[in-house]
Amino acid sequence: MSKNAYTQRALLAPAATVLLFAIIAVVGWLSPSYTTGLLIDCLIFSIFALGLNLLLGYTGLPSLGHAAYFGVGAYTAGLMMLHVTPSFWWCALAAIGVSLAFGALYGLLSLRTSGVFFLIITLALGQITWAIAFSWRSLTGGDDGLRGIGRPDLGLGLSLQSNNDYFLFALLALALTLFVVRLIVRSPFGAALRGDSQNPERLAALGYNVWLCRFLSFVISAGISGFAGVIFVFYKGFVSPEAVGIVISAEVMLMVIIGGAGTLLGPILGAFLVVYLGHSVSSHTDRWMTILGILYVAVVLFAPHGIVRAIGNKLAIRKSS
């Protein structure tokens, strides 16, 4: 690919991002309440997918227990709202802090392994977190969940009571998350993460602490996932052990892979596809997971690096020809 083609792709990415957010904003604001609510779900899981993508797409570490940090963030924010303060900012800070702490603890345990063993231990830690949420009824409400969580107070007279207001809030939260993730992956630290996923031995020979890079990626990824949990719990008004379960972990991993691991827009596209399919197809059949499986197989066969990379490659070929 020519240097000019690379430059065109670099200019295209910010333009595509701005266009995508503009389209989402217009559609969400003009749509009926049901569609707006569906878009809010898409935005929440886009944030979650961006968090996992930092670990899976850039560091090359697949986690099957990432719903643990999503759920921990949601439970912490809900408990803060019910028992401590209605302020969104304090609830969000506490939730992200607890998610980071869980990420640090679980990262210390998980990063003692690699390969399929890393996948298994993240799954096991996620199931342990689910068991805690299910059995600690006095704190989490058990299988009944944590209910009665109101919309937070942003201060300065800003309200999130209507779905349209909450939609714009979730859209801004996604934009902020995308900005932060972009800063991380475009930094020298992000370059080290990509080097780790491609050739960790060479990265170590260059003097980098490979384990520390992985640990920091794990913790930051957990914090972003916890932030998604905050947006989730204040929108739904409740959280149950289902938010910590393996189904959510598997779905968000599919979002990243289908959209394009290691890209910025891929997880967002994947989240919109999976959430939309989940809502639309499940209203007609109980076997919507089969449809999702077929989509995953199709992506693996025809776009093994994700939809966004496949589109980008085709555009680059046309521009360079």
PDB file of N, CA, C and O in Angstrom, residues 17 21 42-54 58 88 96 168-186 220-232 263-265 267-268:
ATOM      1  N   THR A  17     -15.644   8.721  12.158  1.00  0.00           N
ATOM      2  CA  THR A  17     -16.083   8.756  13.550  1.00  0.00           C
ATOM      3  C   THR A  17     -17.080   9.879  13.785  1.00  0.00           C
ATOM      4  O   THR A  17     -18.137   9.685  14.402  1.00  0.00           O
ATOM      5  N   PHE A  21     -21.087   9.394  14.800  1.00  0.00           N
ATOM      6  CA  PHE A  21     -21.705   9.971  15.999  1.00  0.00           C
ATOM      7  C   PHE A  21     -22.829  10.932  15.624  1.00  0.00           C
ATOM      8  O   PHE A  21     -23.855  11.003  16.326  1.00  0.00           O
ATOM      9  N   CYS A  42     -27.119   0.024  22.985  1.00  0.00           N
ATOM     10  CA  CYS A  42     -25.987  -0.088  22.053  1.00  0.00           C
ATOM     11  C   CYS A  42     -24.806   0.764  22.513  1.00  0.00           C
ATOM     12  O   CYS A  42     -23.651   0.330  22.454  1.00  0.00           O
ATOM     13  N   LEU A  43     -25.083   1.971  22.978  1.00  0.00           N
ATOM     14  CA  LEU A  43     -24.021   2.868  23.431  1.00  0.00           C
ATOM     15  C   LEU A  43     -23.323   2.319  24.670  1.00  0.00           C
ATOM     16  O   LEU A  43     -22.091   2.385  24.793  1.00  0.00           O
ATOM     17  N   ILE A  44     -24.103   1.768  25.594  1.00  0.00           N
ATOM     18  CA  ILE A  44     -23.529   1.200  26.821  1.00  0.00           C
ATOM     19  C   ILE A  44     -22.585   0.052  26.487  1.00  0.00           C
ATOM     20  O   ILE A  44     -21.447  -0.015  26.980  1.00  0.00           O
ATOM     21  N   PHE A  45     -23.047  -0.854  25.631  1.00  0.00           N
ATOM     22  CA  PHE A  45     -22.204  -2.003  25.298  1.00  0.00           C
ATOM     23  C   PHE A  45     -21.054  -1.620  24.369  1.00  0.00           C
ATOM     24  O   PHE A  45     -20.058  -2.344  24.304  1.00  0.00           O
ATOM     25  N   SER A  46     -21.183  -0.494  23.682  1.00  0.00           N
ATOM     26  CA  SER A  46     -20.039   0.005  22.911  1.00  0.00           C
ATOM     27  C   SER A  46     -18.909   0.414  23.855  1.00  0.00           C
ATOM     28  O   SER A  46     -17.731   0.142  23.586  1.00  0.00           O
ATOM     29  N   ILE A  47     -19.258   1.076  24.953  1.00  0.00           N
ATOM     30  CA  ILE A  47     -18.250   1.443  25.956  1.00  0.00           C
ATOM     31  C   ILE A  47     -17.611   0.185  26.537  1.00  0.00           C
ATOM     32  O   ILE A  47     -16.378   0.096  26.670  1.00  0.00           O
ATOM     33  N   PHE A  48     -18.434  -0.784  26.877  1.00  0.00           N
ATOM     34  CA  PHE A  48     -17.949  -2.053  27.426  1.00  0.00           C
ATOM     35  C   PHE A  48     -17.009  -2.741  26.435  1.00  0.00           C
ATOM     36  O   PHE A  48     -15.915  -3.218  26.794  1.00  0.00           O
ATOM     37  N   ALA A  49     -17.410  -2.781  25.164  1.00  0.00           N
ATOM     38  CA  ALA A  49     -16.594  -3.438  24.140  1.00  0.00           C
ATOM     39  C   ALA A  49     -15.262  -2.716  23.931  1.00  0.00           C
ATOM     40  O   ALA A  49     -14.229  -3.352  23.704  1.00  0.00           O
ATOM     41  N   LEU A  50     -15.267  -1.383  24.013  1.00  0.00           N
ATOM     42  CA  LEU A  50     -14.010  -0.638  23.905  1.00  0.00           C
ATOM     43  C   LEU A  50     -13.060  -1.004  25.038  1.00  0.00           C
ATOM     44  O   LEU A  50     -11.847  -1.077  24.847  1.00  0.00           O
ATOM     45  N   GLY A  51     -13.617  -1.236  26.224  1.00  0.00           N
ATOM     46  CA  GLY A  51     -12.784  -1.647  27.351  1.00  0.00           C
ATOM     47  C   GLY A  51     -12.144  -3.003  27.122  1.00  0.00           C
ATOM     48  O   GLY A  51     -10.932  -3.174  27.315  1.00  0.00           O
ATOM     49  N   LEU A  52     -12.940  -3.972  26.681  1.00  0.00           N
ATOM     50  CA  LEU A  52     -12.388  -5.301  26.411  1.00  0.00           C
ATOM     51  C   LEU A  52     -11.418  -5.263  25.237  1.00  0.00           C
ATOM     52  O   LEU A  52     -10.407  -5.974  25.226  1.00  0.00           O
ATOM     53  N   ASN A  53     -11.702  -4.419  24.250  1.00  0.00           N
ATOM     54  CA  ASN A  53     -10.856  -4.333  23.063  1.00  0.00           C
ATOM     55  C   ASN A  53      -9.427  -3.909  23.413  1.00  0.00           C
ATOM     56  O   ASN A  53      -8.470  -4.324  22.762  1.00  0.00           O
ATOM     57  N   LEU A  54      -9.278  -3.085  24.438  1.00  0.00           N
ATOM     58  CA  LEU A  54      -7.937  -2.683  24.852  1.00  0.00           C
ATOM     59  C   LEU A  54      -7.120  -3.893  25.266  1.00  0.00           C
ATOM     60  O   LEU A  54      -5.911  -3.977  24.992  1.00  0.00           O
ATOM     61  N   TYR A  58      -5.667  -5.057  21.441  1.00  0.00           N
ATOM     62  CA  TYR A  58      -4.354  -4.410  21.403  1.00  0.00           C
ATOM     63  C   TYR A  58      -3.299  -5.176  22.185  1.00  0.00           C
ATOM     64  O   TYR A  58      -2.124  -5.153  21.815  1.00  0.00           O
ATOM     65  N   PHE A  88     -24.041  11.650  40.626  1.00  0.00           N
ATOM     66  CA  PHE A  88     -23.469  10.752  39.633  1.00  0.00           C
ATOM     67  C   PHE A  88     -21.956  10.687  39.757  1.00  0.00           C
ATOM     68  O   PHE A  88     -21.356   9.618  39.630  1.00  0.00           O
ATOM     69  N   ILE A  96     -15.806   3.109  39.387  1.00  0.00           N
ATOM     70  CA  ILE A  96     -14.590   2.911  38.589  1.00  0.00           C
ATOM     71  C   ILE A  96     -13.438   2.492  39.490  1.00  0.00           C
ATOM     72  O   ILE A  96     -12.636   1.617  39.132  1.00  0.00           O
ATOM     73  N   LEU A 168     -28.433  11.278  25.072  1.00  0.00           N
ATOM     74  CA  LEU A 168     -27.353  12.228  24.801  1.00  0.00           C
ATOM     75  C   LEU A 168     -26.225  12.058  25.818  1.00  0.00           C
ATOM     76  O   LEU A 168     -25.035  12.147  25.465  1.00  0.00           O
ATOM     77  N   PHE A 169     -26.597  11.789  27.064  1.00  0.00           N
ATOM     78  CA  PHE A 169     -25.588  11.551  28.106  1.00  0.00           C
ATOM     79  C   PHE A 169     -24.759  10.316  27.779  1.00  0.00           C
ATOM     80  O   PHE A 169     -23.520  10.333  27.880  1.00  0.00           O
ATOM     81  N   ALA A 170     -25.417   9.218  27.377  1.00  0.00           N
ATOM     82  CA  ALA A 170     -24.700   7.987  27.028  1.00  0.00           C
ATOM     83  C   ALA A 170     -23.829   8.193  25.798  1.00  0.00           C
ATOM     84  O   ALA A 170     -22.721   7.638  25.707  1.00  0.00           O
ATOM     85  N   LEU A 171     -24.309   8.986  24.838  1.00  0.00           N
ATOM     86  CA  LEU A 171     -23.523   9.273  23.638  1.00  0.00           C
ATOM     87  C   LEU A 171     -22.257  10.051  23.993  1.00  0.00           C
ATOM     88  O   LEU A 171     -21.166   9.769  23.481  1.00  0.00           O
ATOM     89  N   LEU A 172     -22.379  11.027  24.901  1.00  0.00           N
ATOM     90  CA  LEU A 172     -21.208  11.780  25.355  1.00  0.00           C
ATOM     91  C   LEU A 172     -20.246  10.878  26.119  1.00  0.00           C
ATOM     92  O   LEU A 172     -19.026  11.016  26.007  1.00  0.00           O
ATOM     93  N   ALA A 173     -20.800   9.949  26.910  1.00  0.00           N
ATOM     94  CA  ALA A 173     -19.958   9.012  27.652  1.00  0.00           C
ATOM     95  C   ALA A 173     -19.163   8.126  26.694  1.00  0.00           C
ATOM     96  O   ALA A 173     -17.975   7.850  26.915  1.00  0.00           O
ATOM     97  N   LEU A 174     -19.804   7.676  25.604  1.00  0.00           N
ATOM     98  CA  LEU A 174     -19.098   6.873  24.597  1.00  0.00           C
ATOM     99  C   LEU A 174     -18.022   7.701  23.908  1.00  0.00           C
ATOM    100  O   LEU A 174     -16.909   7.210  23.681  1.00  0.00           O
ATOM    101  N   ALA A 175     -18.334   8.954  23.572  1.00  0.00           N
ATOM    102  CA  ALA A 175     -17.353   9.821  22.917  1.00  0.00           C
ATOM    103  C   ALA A 175     -16.141  10.031  23.820  1.00  0.00           C
ATOM    104  O   ALA A 175     -14.991   9.994  23.357  1.00  0.00           O
ATOM    105  N   LEU A 176     -16.381  10.236  25.121  1.00  0.00           N
ATOM    106  CA  LEU A 176     -15.278  10.411  26.070  1.00  0.00           C
ATOM    107  C   LEU A 176     -14.439   9.146  26.162  1.00  0.00           C
ATOM    108  O   LEU A 176     -13.199   9.204  26.164  1.00  0.00           O
ATOM    109  N   THR A 177     -15.105   7.994  26.223  1.00  0.00           N
ATOM    110  CA  THR A 177     -14.382   6.722  26.300  1.00  0.00           C
ATOM    111  C   THR A 177     -13.545   6.490  25.047  1.00  0.00           C
ATOM    112  O   THR A 177     -12.381   6.079  25.123  1.00  0.00           O
ATOM    113  N   LEU A 178     -14.120   6.768  23.893  1.00  0.00           N
ATOM    114  CA  LEU A 178     -13.397   6.599  22.633  1.00  0.00           C
ATOM    115  C   LEU A 178     -12.176   7.515  22.582  1.00  0.00           C
ATOM    116  O   LEU A 178     -11.097   7.114  22.132  1.00  0.00           O
ATOM    117  N   PHE A 179     -12.338   8.746  23.072  1.00  0.00           N
ATOM    118  CA  PHE A 179     -11.226   9.696  23.103  1.00  0.00           C
ATOM    119  C   PHE A 179     -10.101   9.193  23.996  1.00  0.00           C
ATOM    120  O   PHE A 179      -8.919   9.236  23.623  1.00  0.00           O
ATOM    121  N   VAL A 180     -10.465   8.694  25.183  1.00  0.00           N
ATOM    122  CA  VAL A 180      -9.456   8.184  26.123  1.00  0.00           C
ATOM    123  C   VAL A 180      -8.749   6.965  25.546  1.00  0.00           C
ATOM    124  O   VAL A 180      -7.516   6.857  25.607  1.00  0.00           O
ATOM    125  N   VAL A 181      -9.505   6.030  24.988  1.00  0.00           N
ATOM    126  CA  VAL A 181      -8.908   4.823  24.415  1.00  0.00           C
ATOM    127  C   VAL A 181      -7.998   5.191  23.250  1.00  0.00           C
ATOM    128  O   VAL A 181      -6.908   4.616  23.093  1.00  0.00           O
ATOM    129  N   ARG A 182      -8.418   6.152  22.447  1.00  0.00           N
ATOM    130  CA  ARG A 182      -7.588   6.581  21.314  1.00  0.00           C
ATOM    131  C   ARG A 182      -6.267   7.169  21.806  1.00  0.00           C
ATOM    132  O   ARG A 182      -5.200   6.899  21.233  1.00  0.00           O
ATOM    133  N   LEU A 183      -6.322   7.967  22.876  1.00  0.00           N
ATOM    134  CA  LEU A 183      -5.095   8.514  23.443  1.00  0.00           C
ATOM    135  C   LEU A 183      -4.164   7.396  23.912  1.00  0.00           C
ATOM    136  O   LEU A 183      -2.941   7.469  23.725  1.00  0.00           O
ATOM    137  N   ILE A 184      -4.755   6.375  24.527  1.00  0.00           N
ATOM    138  CA  ILE A 184      -3.945   5.273  25.051  1.00  0.00           C
ATOM    139  C   ILE A 184      -3.273   4.506  23.914  1.00  0.00           C
ATOM    140  O   ILE A 184      -2.065   4.262  23.941  1.00  0.00           O
ATOM    141  N   VAL A 185      -4.052   4.111  22.902  1.00  0.00           N
ATOM    142  CA  VAL A 185      -3.496   3.251  21.850  1.00  0.00           C
ATOM    143  C   VAL A 185      -2.549   4.009  20.929  1.00  0.00           C
ATOM    144  O   VAL A 185      -1.700   3.400  20.275  1.00  0.00           O
ATOM    145  N   ARG A 186      -2.669   5.345  20.844  1.00  0.00           N
ATOM    146  CA  ARG A 186      -1.760   6.136  20.021  1.00  0.00           C
ATOM    147  C   ARG A 186      -0.519   6.587  20.795  1.00  0.00           C
ATOM    148  O   ARG A 186       0.345   7.245  20.222  1.00  0.00           O
ATOM    149  N   ILE A 220      -6.737  -1.050  33.291  1.00  0.00           N
ATOM    150  CA  ILE A 220      -7.441   0.018  32.587  1.00  0.00           C
ATOM    151  C   ILE A 220      -8.681  -0.525  31.894  1.00  0.00           C
ATOM    152  O   ILE A 220      -9.757   0.098  31.906  1.00  0.00           O
ATOM    153  N   SER A 221      -8.552  -1.697  31.297  1.00  0.00           N
ATOM    154  CA  SER A 221      -9.693  -2.338  30.646  1.00  0.00           C
ATOM    155  C   SER A 221     -10.820  -2.600  31.644  1.00  0.00           C
ATOM    156  O   SER A 221     -11.997  -2.383  31.334  1.00  0.00           O
ATOM    157  N   ALA A 222     -10.466  -3.048  32.839  1.00  0.00           N
ATOM    158  CA  ALA A 222     -11.463  -3.281  33.882  1.00  0.00           C
ATOM    159  C   ALA A 222     -12.148  -1.986  34.282  1.00  0.00           C
ATOM    160  O   ALA A 222     -13.372  -1.945  34.505  1.00  0.00           O
ATOM    161  N   GLY A 223     -11.385  -0.895  34.388  1.00  0.00           N
ATOM    162  CA  GLY A 223     -11.964   0.389  34.764  1.00  0.00           C
ATOM    163  C   GLY A 223     -12.953   0.896  33.730  1.00  0.00           C
ATOM    164  O   GLY A 223     -14.028   1.416  34.079  1.00  0.00           O
ATOM    165  N   ILE A 224     -12.628   0.765  32.440  1.00  0.00           N
ATOM    166  CA  ILE A 224     -13.547   1.185  31.386  1.00  0.00           C
ATOM    167  C   ILE A 224     -14.807   0.334  31.404  1.00  0.00           C
ATOM    168  O   ILE A 224     -15.931   0.846  31.243  1.00  0.00           O
ATOM    169  N   SER A 225     -14.653  -0.963  31.635  1.00  0.00           N
ATOM    170  CA  SER A 225     -15.817  -1.853  31.720  1.00  0.00           C
ATOM    171  C   SER A 225     -16.694  -1.473  32.908  1.00  0.00           C
ATOM    172  O   SER A 225     -17.932  -1.516  32.821  1.00  0.00           O
ATOM    173  N   GLY A 226     -16.072  -1.095  34.038  1.00  0.00           N
ATOM    174  CA  GLY A 226     -16.831  -0.641  35.191  1.00  0.00           C
ATOM    175  C   GLY A 226     -17.595   0.633  34.902  1.00  0.00           C
ATOM    176  O   GLY A 226     -18.730   0.815  35.375  1.00  0.00           O
ATOM    177  N   PHE A 227     -17.003   1.532  34.114  1.00  0.00           N
ATOM    178  CA  PHE A 227     -17.692   2.765  33.724  1.00  0.00           C
ATOM    179  C   PHE A 227     -18.928   2.444  32.891  1.00  0.00           C
ATOM    180  O   PHE A 227     -19.986   3.076  33.060  1.00  0.00           O
ATOM    181  N   ALA A 228     -18.816   1.461  31.995  1.00  0.00           N
ATOM    182  CA  ALA A 228     -19.990   1.024  31.233  1.00  0.00           C
ATOM    183  C   ALA A 228     -21.078   0.508  32.164  1.00  0.00           C
ATOM    184  O   ALA A 228     -22.275   0.750  31.946  1.00  0.00           O
ATOM    185  N   GLY A 229     -20.668  -0.193  33.235  1.00  0.00           N
ATOM    186  CA  GLY A 229     -21.630  -0.676  34.220  1.00  0.00           C
ATOM    187  C   GLY A 229     -22.361   0.459  34.918  1.00  0.00           C
ATOM    188  O   GLY A 229     -23.551   0.344  35.243  1.00  0.00           O
ATOM    189  N   VAL A 230     -21.681   1.569  35.146  1.00  0.00           N
ATOM    190  CA  VAL A 230     -22.308   2.738  35.765  1.00  0.00           C
ATOM    191  C   VAL A 230     -23.420   3.280  34.868  1.00  0.00           C
ATOM    192  O   VAL A 230     -24.545   3.542  35.328  1.00  0.00           O
ATOM    193  N   ILE A 231     -23.113   3.473  33.585  1.00  0.00           N
ATOM    194  CA  ILE A 231     -24.120   3.981  32.641  1.00  0.00           C
ATOM    195  C   ILE A 231     -25.289   2.998  32.545  1.00  0.00           C
ATOM    196  O   ILE A 231     -26.455   3.406  32.440  1.00  0.00           O
ATOM    197  N   PHE A 232     -24.986   1.717  32.595  1.00  0.00           N
ATOM    198  CA  PHE A 232     -26.009   0.667  32.502  1.00  0.00           C
ATOM    199  C   PHE A 232     -26.979   0.710  33.684  1.00  0.00           C
ATOM    200  O   PHE A 232     -28.199   0.708  33.505  1.00  0.00           O
ATOM    201  N   THR A 263      -9.181  -2.299  16.502  1.00  0.00           N
ATOM    202  CA  THR A 263      -9.606  -1.067  15.833  1.00  0.00           C
ATOM    203  C   THR A 263     -10.422  -0.247  16.823  1.00  0.00           C
ATOM    204  O   THR A 263     -10.912  -0.773  17.831  1.00  0.00           O
ATOM    205  N   LEU A 264     -10.610   1.030  16.524  1.00  0.00           N
ATOM    206  CA  LEU A 264     -11.359   1.893  17.431  1.00  0.00           C
ATOM    207  C   LEU A 264     -12.861   1.840  17.164  1.00  0.00           C
ATOM    208  O   LEU A 264     -13.665   1.860  18.098  1.00  0.00           O
ATOM    209  N   LEU A 265     -13.246   1.773  15.896  1.00  0.00           N
ATOM    210  CA  LEU A 265     -14.667   1.756  15.562  1.00  0.00           C
ATOM    211  C   LEU A 265     -15.248   0.345  15.521  1.00  0.00           C
ATOM    212  O   LEU A 265     -16.464   0.179  15.600  1.00  0.00           O
ATOM    213  N   PRO A 267     -15.296  -2.274  17.753  1.00  0.00           N
ATOM    214  CA  PRO A 267     -16.134  -2.671  18.884  1.00  0.00           C
ATOM    215  C   PRO A 267     -17.481  -1.949  18.917  1.00  0.00           C
ATOM    216  O   PRO A 267     -18.488  -2.526  19.343  1.00  0.00           O
ATOM    217  N   ILE A 268     -17.506  -0.689  18.460  1.00  0.00           N
ATOM    218  CA  ILE A 268     -18.771   0.055  18.437  1.00  0.00           C
ATOM    219  C   ILE A 268     -19.717  -0.554  17.416  1.00  0.00           C
ATOM    220  O   ILE A 268     -20.894  -0.807  17.712  1.00  0.00           O
TER     221      ILE A 268
END
